[in-house]
Amino acid sequence: MPVVPYVEPDRRVLVSTGTTCGEAIFAEGLPHYGADAVVVARDPEGRLRDLSWAPDTDVEVEPVRLSSPEGLQVLRHSTAHVLAQAVQDVFPEAKLGIGPPIENGFYYDFDVATPFQPDDLEKVEARMQEIIKSGQLFRRRVFPDVEAAKSELSDEPYKLELIDVKSEVDDNEVMEVGGADLTIYDNIDAKSGEVCWSDLCRGPHIPTVKLIRAFKLTRHAAAYWRGNEKNPQLQRIYGTAWPDRDQLKQYLRQLEEAAKRDHRRIGEDLDLFDFSKEIGKGLPLWLPNGAIIRDELEQWARETERRLKYQRVVTPHITREDLYYLSGHLPYYTDDLYAPIDIEGDQYYLRPMNCPHHHMVYKARPHSYRDLPFKIAEYGTVYRFERSGQLHGMMRTRGFTQNDAHIYCTFDQAKDQFLEVMRMHDDYYRTLGIKDFYMVLALRDPNNRTKYHDDEQMWTDAERITREAMEESNIPYIEEIGGAAHYGPKVDFMIRAVTGKEFAASTNQVDLYTPQRFGLRYTASDGTDQPVVVIHRAPLGSHERFTAYLVEHFAGAFPIWLAPQQARLIPVMPEVAGYAHEVSDILFDAGIRVDVDENDGRLPGRVRAAVTRKIPLIIVVGRREAESRSVTVRYRSGNEESMPIDDFVAKARNLIDSKSLEGAGHATEN
């Protein structure tokens, strides 16, 4: 996504009783228009307020500019409201769902008689431009009571439902209203002061639609009301909004590039994977070409783990519920599990993660300090019930196979073992040409300790070990408050894709809590019984998600070692087909994935077909090559060279064995 300029917080501004935030802020000379315009204010409690807010007592507020992350959220939320107004102007029968800001944009859901078509979005966007040009103002109103809100919104059944459950939707979450104000925002005609349109909303909003200077509606899709498949299916319109046109153009260019690299489209073109309605949503089929990529990644991981003295294990896909009560996943993780299966009176679940099974592997035999660190690894398949609206090709599936492992070690070994895990990530990513990555250290929210276990010393130790390992790794990292697991801090590796989108590749943890729960212990050198430390790690994430990322990273033009088909032989004329097959057999025996194209057609067309399939090595043989027992090789770069067969085999094997990135991601398309 386009880089949003960081804006240093402005000095706090004193807002006197009876004065609005906007009046006080603009009296200080701060801008009210343009990309750096102040659009809302943060009150002393940290809540964002409209600039029309007039506090009951003197307070200091922090101006929030349009170009800040929070300012962008407000801009996009406000643009979603303009979208909803435009839709109801163009389609008066449309009923309103919700319209939150999301990453890089916004959406709004509508109940309409027929699904939207592409030209409908053009009409709606044109109407939005008219609304923005008119300069309407946003005005917040507080309903005196629930009945007043129901009366005013009687024609909006979905809004009435939100009121009935005393909930107000904002930022894509349902906020319990409780004692909070139930509010509506009016769009006011700047000249007459008349109300043009209204919507139930918590806010805040930009003061005027004129601040919406660069937006675009991007697509439409079906979506279930409130994400529940049992609810009505609505029509969702997505859009994006930015402080200026340059940032919008940059983002749209990135969207265009992302569409070209979409793993779903490339995966279909290259026959990598498929989804079957008969099998079920989110349960992928790996086709032969995709299985090659999966196998190559798994073999690489096995070789790496063997070198680091991991031992392989295999654990069941289905487990009695007792294990998940022991791990703490039941009853708190139930919504993410597939429904239980009754077998001989016991309840069994498809496993959602491998950790509890690995802990039972450790418990299967007693251990002493001489056994530690004890490292076990498994490409374990797990199943999680993702909602239909969350599924996204291979990026988000209901069944996936993780590059999972657990390290059981002493307290004194924990930092070095965790550091080894971080360096493993670094090696994997750099081998794949992934250079733009960093770590996120997720810590506890100090204001919500009820989410976490209460052993303070355990938290202190886990955070210290984690932070020291991160510092020594020299991999950049940031901290995130509130993202920790209930049993300890965690480290997420984030990769920035070539399209600008960030991708969470893996989660890793130093866990001092689970060993206590499972009774995971070892005999120390002094004969005492001590708890182990568990390190959770999965550097390559899941086969499904990581392969999807690599498809987009390389735009389907995989490095030769990962390419499903590494070479294609093209005989120039039928007379040399026999020689082409002889060369093919030599390459096959050398472990190179190759086929022979004997189709009719001109040579340029057959070469172009191989390029379209993103095959790294295109080998052309004619009479000259047959007579000299040589080959002419065309690389992705477009360069060609001729050489004896043995020299070519040696060169190809070197490219494969060294995991060379030569030509990767740069397939020639002409």
mmCIF file of C-alpha atoms in Angstrom, residues 2-245:
data_model
loop_
_atom_site.group_PDB
_atom_site.id
_atom_site.type_symbol
_atom_site.label_atom_id
_atom_site.label_comp_id
_atom_site.label_asym_id
_atom_site.label_seq_id
_atom_site.Cartn_x
_atom_site.Cartn_y
_atom_site.Cartn_z
ATOM 1 C CA PRO A 2 1.174 3.591 -0.382
ATOM 2 C CA VAL A 3 3.316 4.771 2.474
ATOM 3 C CA VAL A 4 1.354 7.114 4.689
ATOM 4 C CA PRO A 5 3.590 9.952 5.855
ATOM 5 C CA TYR A 6 4.166 9.871 9.577
ATOM 6 C CA VAL A 7 2.812 12.966 11.254
ATOM 7 C CA GLU A 8 4.278 14.042 14.547
ATOM 8 C CA PRO A 9 1.563 14.681 17.142
ATOM 9 C CA ASP A 10 0.714 18.361 17.384
ATOM 10 C CA ARG A 11 1.013 20.138 20.657
ATOM 11 C CA ARG A 12 -2.118 19.893 22.746
ATOM 12 C CA VAL A 13 -4.651 22.649 22.275
ATOM 13 C CA LEU A 14 -6.749 24.077 25.106
ATOM 14 C CA VAL A 15 -10.477 24.036 24.374
ATOM 15 C CA SER A 16 -12.354 26.368 26.701
ATOM 16 C CA THR A 17 -15.879 25.691 27.905
ATOM 17 C CA GLY A 18 -18.409 26.685 25.265
ATOM 18 C CA THR A 19 -15.849 26.536 22.454
ATOM 19 C CA THR A 20 -15.700 23.754 19.896
ATOM 20 C CA CYS A 21 -12.536 21.770 19.218
ATOM 21 C CA GLY A 22 -12.447 23.122 15.675
ATOM 22 C CA GLU A 23 -12.639 26.740 16.800
ATOM 23 C CA ALA A 24 -9.799 26.264 19.277
ATOM 24 C CA ILE A 25 -7.593 24.265 16.923
ATOM 25 C CA PHE A 26 -7.945 26.525 13.902
ATOM 26 C CA ALA A 27 -7.390 29.594 16.058
ATOM 27 C CA GLU A 28 -3.887 28.136 16.572
ATOM 28 C CA GLY A 29 -3.292 28.380 12.829
ATOM 29 C CA LEU A 30 -3.456 24.643 12.113
ATOM 30 C CA PRO A 31 -4.664 23.726 8.600
ATOM 31 C CA HIS A 32 -8.322 22.963 7.918
ATOM 32 C CA TYR A 33 -7.890 21.798 4.295
ATOM 33 C CA GLY A 34 -5.490 19.601 2.353
ATOM 34 C CA ALA A 35 -3.676 16.383 3.212
ATOM 35 C CA ASP A 36 -2.441 17.790 6.540
ATOM 36 C CA ALA A 37 -5.826 19.164 7.602
ATOM 37 C CA VAL A 38 -6.932 18.518 11.165
ATOM 38 C CA VAL A 39 -10.097 16.413 10.940
ATOM 39 C CA VAL A 40 -10.806 15.213 14.496
ATOM 40 C CA ALA A 41 -9.391 15.653 18.003
ATOM 41 C CA ARG A 42 -8.318 13.198 20.688
ATOM 42 C CA ASP A 43 -9.730 14.025 24.113
ATOM 43 C CA PRO A 44 -7.871 13.434 27.420
ATOM 44 C CA GLU A 45 -9.340 9.896 27.650
ATOM 45 C CA GLY A 46 -7.963 9.040 24.201
ATOM 46 C CA ARG A 47 -11.338 9.066 22.457
ATOM 47 C CA LEU A 48 -11.596 10.662 19.015
ATOM 48 C CA ARG A 49 -14.054 13.561 18.859
ATOM 49 C CA ASP A 50 -15.669 15.513 16.041
ATOM 50 C CA LEU A 51 -14.318 19.026 15.659
ATOM 51 C CA SER A 52 -17.817 20.268 16.527
ATOM 52 C CA TRP A 53 -17.488 18.792 20.036
ATOM 53 C CA ALA A 54 -17.794 21.447 22.741
ATOM 54 C CA PRO A 55 -16.654 20.107 26.136
ATOM 55 C CA ASP A 56 -18.456 21.002 29.387
ATOM 56 C CA THR A 57 -15.175 21.997 31.034
ATOM 57 C CA ASP A 58 -11.828 23.305 29.846
ATOM 58 C CA VAL A 59 -9.820 20.414 28.334
ATOM 59 C CA GLU A 60 -6.698 19.914 26.296
ATOM 60 C CA VAL A 61 -7.110 17.940 23.061
ATOM 61 C CA GLU A 62 -4.652 16.578 20.534
ATOM 62 C CA PRO A 63 -5.356 17.552 16.912
ATOM 63 C CA VAL A 64 -5.494 14.531 14.549
ATOM 64 C CA ARG A 65 -4.530 15.185 10.935
ATOM 65 C CA LEU A 66 -6.014 13.612 7.828
ATOM 66 C CA SER A 67 -2.695 12.034 6.824
ATOM 67 C CA SER A 68 -2.256 10.190 10.148
ATOM 68 C CA PRO A 69 -3.398 6.553 10.459
ATOM 69 C CA GLU A 70 -6.365 7.559 12.620
ATOM 70 C CA GLY A 71 -7.189 10.443 10.311
ATOM 71 C CA LEU A 72 -7.267 8.040 7.368
ATOM 72 C CA GLN A 73 -9.697 5.801 9.264
ATOM 73 C CA VAL A 74 -12.018 8.754 9.809
ATOM 74 C CA LEU A 75 -11.710 9.823 6.161
ATOM 75 C CA ARG A 76 -12.605 6.325 4.932
ATOM 76 C CA HIS A 77 -15.477 5.948 7.377
ATOM 77 C CA SER A 78 -16.875 9.281 6.168
ATOM 78 C CA THR A 79 -16.464 8.261 2.533
ATOM 79 C CA ALA A 80 -18.429 5.074 3.296
ATOM 80 C CA HIS A 81 -21.283 7.311 4.492
ATOM 81 C CA VAL A 82 -21.182 9.296 1.270
ATOM 82 C CA LEU A 83 -21.279 5.984 -0.617
ATOM 83 C CA ALA A 84 -24.393 4.917 1.291
ATOM 84 C CA GLN A 85 -26.087 8.248 0.611
ATOM 85 C CA ALA A 86 -25.274 7.961 -3.095
ATOM 86 C CA VAL A 87 -26.592 4.386 -3.299
ATOM 87 C CA GLN A 88 -29.909 5.386 -1.749
ATOM 88 C CA ASP A 89 -30.110 8.351 -4.129
ATOM 89 C CA VAL A 90 -29.551 6.081 -7.159
ATOM 90 C CA PHE A 91 -31.440 3.063 -5.744
ATOM 91 C CA PRO A 92 -34.106 4.472 -3.387
ATOM 92 C CA GLU A 93 -35.294 1.000 -2.355
ATOM 93 C CA ALA A 94 -31.843 0.031 -0.970
ATOM 94 C CA LYS A 95 -31.731 -0.774 2.742
ATOM 95 C CA LEU A 96 -28.627 0.007 4.770
ATOM 96 C CA GLY A 97 -26.375 -2.543 6.461
ATOM 97 C CA ILE A 98 -23.039 -1.404 7.922
ATOM 98 C CA GLY A 99 -20.185 0.646 6.478
ATOM 99 C CA PRO A 100 -16.869 0.522 8.350
ATOM 100 C CA PRO A 101 -13.368 1.583 7.355
ATOM 101 C CA ILE A 102 -10.999 -1.299 6.609
ATOM 102 C CA GLU A 103 -7.331 -1.567 5.672
ATOM 103 C CA ASN A 104 -6.702 0.849 2.785
ATOM 104 C CA GLY A 105 -10.391 1.599 2.286
ATOM 105 C CA PHE A 106 -13.982 0.998 3.303
ATOM 106 C CA TYR A 107 -17.130 -0.891 2.363
ATOM 107 C CA TYR A 108 -20.877 -0.612 2.843
ATOM 108 C CA ASP A 109 -23.496 -3.396 2.750
ATOM 109 C CA PHE A 110 -26.898 -2.949 1.114
ATOM 110 C CA ASP A 111 -30.063 -4.977 0.701
ATOM 111 C CA VAL A 112 -31.154 -4.415 -2.906
ATOM 112 C CA ALA A 113 -33.563 -6.230 -5.215
ATOM 113 C CA THR A 114 -30.881 -7.316 -7.693
ATOM 114 C CA PRO A 115 -27.088 -7.596 -7.351
ATOM 115 C CA PHE A 116 -25.037 -4.584 -8.376
ATOM 116 C CA GLN A 117 -23.458 -4.531 -11.830
ATOM 117 C CA PRO A 118 -20.205 -2.760 -12.844
ATOM 118 C CA ASP A 119 -22.092 0.122 -14.480
ATOM 119 C CA ASP A 120 -24.056 0.593 -11.231
ATOM 120 C CA LEU A 121 -20.793 1.425 -9.477
ATOM 121 C CA GLU A 122 -20.086 4.060 -12.132
ATOM 122 C CA LYS A 123 -23.475 5.676 -11.471
ATOM 123 C CA VAL A 124 -22.941 5.594 -7.710
ATOM 124 C CA GLU A 125 -19.432 7.038 -8.000
ATOM 125 C CA ALA A 126 -20.737 9.883 -10.188
ATOM 126 C CA ARG A 127 -23.390 10.668 -7.560
ATOM 127 C CA MET A 128 -20.724 10.616 -4.827
ATOM 128 C CA GLN A 129 -18.747 13.215 -6.778
ATOM 129 C CA GLU A 130 -21.842 15.421 -6.901
ATOM 130 C CA ILE A 131 -22.360 15.079 -3.139
ATOM 131 C CA ILE A 132 -18.724 15.957 -2.453
ATOM 132 C CA LYS A 133 -18.883 18.939 -4.784
ATOM 133 C CA SER A 134 -21.944 20.243 -2.896
ATOM 134 C CA GLY A 135 -19.829 20.530 0.279
ATOM 135 C CA GLN A 136 -22.223 18.846 2.699
ATOM 136 C CA LEU A 137 -21.367 18.958 6.400
ATOM 137 C CA PHE A 138 -21.471 16.108 8.947
ATOM 138 C CA ARG A 139 -23.509 16.782 12.093
ATOM 139 C CA ARG A 140 -23.761 14.469 15.100
ATOM 140 C CA ARG A 141 -27.081 14.053 16.934
ATOM 141 C CA VAL A 142 -27.861 12.086 20.075
ATOM 142 C CA PHE A 143 -31.155 10.212 20.272
ATOM 143 C CA PRO A 144 -33.012 10.924 23.505
ATOM 144 C CA ASP A 145 -33.910 7.229 23.843
ATOM 145 C CA VAL A 146 -34.116 3.937 21.957
ATOM 146 C CA GLU A 147 -37.732 4.497 20.939
ATOM 147 C CA ALA A 148 -36.839 7.792 19.264
ATOM 148 C CA ALA A 149 -34.110 6.039 17.301
ATOM 149 C CA LYS A 150 -36.510 3.263 16.228
ATOM 150 C CA SER A 151 -39.094 5.795 15.124
ATOM 151 C CA GLU A 152 -36.675 7.741 12.957
ATOM 152 C CA LEU A 153 -35.125 4.611 11.453
ATOM 153 C CA SER A 154 -38.346 2.632 11.020
ATOM 154 C CA ASP A 155 -37.657 2.092 7.283
ATOM 155 C CA GLU A 156 -34.221 0.550 7.936
ATOM 156 C CA PRO A 157 -34.714 -3.022 9.257
ATOM 157 C CA TYR A 158 -31.010 -3.743 9.692
ATOM 158 C CA LYS A 159 -30.459 -0.582 11.694
ATOM 159 C CA LEU A 160 -33.460 -1.513 13.843
ATOM 160 C CA GLU A 161 -31.841 -4.864 14.545
ATOM 161 C CA LEU A 162 -28.701 -3.119 15.733
ATOM 162 C CA ILE A 163 -30.755 -0.924 18.010
ATOM 163 C CA ASP A 164 -32.693 -3.921 19.333
ATOM 164 C CA VAL A 165 -29.499 -5.590 20.503
ATOM 165 C CA LYS A 166 -28.360 -2.198 21.794
ATOM 166 C CA SER A 167 -25.343 -2.334 19.527
ATOM 167 C CA GLU A 168 -23.759 0.227 17.312
ATOM 168 C CA VAL A 169 -21.476 -0.786 14.445
ATOM 169 C CA ASP A 170 -18.212 1.003 13.817
ATOM 170 C CA ASP A 171 -14.699 0.061 12.756
ATOM 171 C CA ASN A 172 -16.038 -3.306 11.604
ATOM 172 C CA GLU A 173 -16.879 -4.330 15.164
ATOM 173 C CA VAL A 174 -20.074 -4.421 17.186
ATOM 174 C CA MET A 175 -19.787 -2.031 20.116
ATOM 175 C CA GLU A 176 -22.050 -2.602 23.090
ATOM 176 C CA VAL A 177 -23.865 0.674 23.628
ATOM 177 C CA GLY A 178 -24.710 0.210 27.308
ATOM 178 C CA GLY A 179 -24.678 3.690 28.832
ATOM 179 C CA ALA A 180 -23.068 5.266 25.751
ATOM 180 C CA ASP A 181 -24.991 7.683 23.568
ATOM 181 C CA LEU A 182 -27.022 6.265 20.689
ATOM 182 C CA THR A 183 -26.075 8.639 17.884
ATOM 183 C CA ILE A 184 -26.952 9.474 14.303
ATOM 184 C CA TYR A 185 -25.019 11.555 11.793
ATOM 185 C CA ASP A 186 -26.823 13.925 9.444
ATOM 186 C CA ASN A 187 -25.390 15.105 6.144
ATOM 187 C CA ILE A 188 -26.292 18.789 6.059
ATOM 188 C CA ASP A 189 -26.645 21.022 2.999
ATOM 189 C CA ALA A 190 -23.926 23.653 3.432
ATOM 190 C CA LYS A 191 -26.135 26.467 2.086
ATOM 191 C CA SER A 192 -29.646 25.757 3.352
ATOM 192 C CA GLY A 193 -28.796 23.822 6.493
ATOM 193 C CA GLU A 194 -31.336 21.155 5.567
ATOM 194 C CA VAL A 195 -30.736 17.489 6.306
ATOM 195 C CA CYS A 196 -29.914 15.623 3.075
ATOM 196 C CA TRP A 197 -29.410 12.147 4.535
ATOM 197 C CA SER A 198 -28.824 10.411 7.896
ATOM 198 C CA ASP A 199 -27.248 7.231 9.237
ATOM 199 C CA LEU A 200 -26.995 5.503 12.611
ATOM 200 C CA CYS A 201 -23.329 5.718 13.591
ATOM 201 C CA ARG A 202 -20.945 6.282 16.485
ATOM 202 C CA GLY A 203 -18.552 8.431 14.447
ATOM 203 C CA PRO A 204 -16.515 10.543 14.478
ATOM 204 C CA HIS A 205 -16.498 12.054 10.986
ATOM 205 C CA ILE A 206 -14.626 14.682 9.030
ATOM 206 C CA PRO A 207 -16.336 18.102 9.289
ATOM 207 C CA THR A 208 -17.105 18.400 5.550
ATOM 208 C CA VAL A 209 -17.244 16.064 2.561
ATOM 209 C CA LYS A 210 -14.987 18.508 0.710
ATOM 210 C CA LEU A 211 -12.069 16.818 2.490
ATOM 211 C CA ILE A 212 -12.771 13.696 0.406
ATOM 212 C CA ARG A 213 -10.421 14.587 -2.439
ATOM 213 C CA ALA A 214 -9.319 11.201 -3.780
ATOM 214 C CA PHE A 215 -11.508 8.092 -3.720
ATOM 215 C CA LYS A 216 -12.466 5.194 -5.964
ATOM 216 C CA LEU A 217 -15.054 2.417 -5.812
ATOM 217 C CA THR A 218 -13.120 -0.771 -6.519
ATOM 218 C CA ARG A 219 -15.483 -3.749 -6.596
ATOM 219 C CA HIS A 220 -18.701 -5.315 -5.358
ATOM 220 C CA ALA A 221 -19.438 -8.699 -3.799
ATOM 221 C CA ALA A 222 -22.060 -10.622 -1.869
ATOM 222 C CA ALA A 223 -21.802 -10.679 1.941
ATOM 223 C CA TYR A 224 -23.935 -12.176 4.687
ATOM 224 C CA TRP A 225 -25.455 -9.737 7.152
ATOM 225 C CA ARG A 226 -23.138 -9.502 10.156
ATOM 226 C CA GLY A 227 -20.985 -12.307 8.721
ATOM 227 C CA ASN A 228 -23.468 -15.066 9.581
ATOM 228 C CA GLU A 229 -24.391 -17.524 6.825
ATOM 229 C CA LYS A 230 -27.850 -17.943 8.374
ATOM 230 C CA ASN A 231 -28.602 -14.258 7.787
ATOM 231 C CA PRO A 232 -29.730 -12.594 4.523
ATOM 232 C CA GLN A 233 -27.151 -12.125 1.799
ATOM 233 C CA LEU A 234 -26.493 -8.447 1.105
ATOM 234 C CA GLN A 235 -24.553 -6.646 -1.610
ATOM 235 C CA ARG A 236 -21.259 -5.056 -0.554
ATOM 236 C CA ILE A 237 -19.486 -2.223 -2.347
ATOM 237 C CA TYR A 238 -15.789 -1.710 -1.620
ATOM 238 C CA GLY A 239 -13.849 1.489 -2.110
ATOM 239 C CA THR A 240 -10.675 3.287 -1.156
ATOM 240 C CA ALA A 241 -9.912 6.867 -0.138
ATOM 241 C CA TRP A 242 -6.631 8.780 0.290
ATOM 242 C CA PRO A 243 -5.597 12.300 1.290
ATOM 243 C CA ASP A 244 -4.546 13.226 -2.265
ATOM 244 C CA ARG A 245 -4.729 11.947 -5.843
#
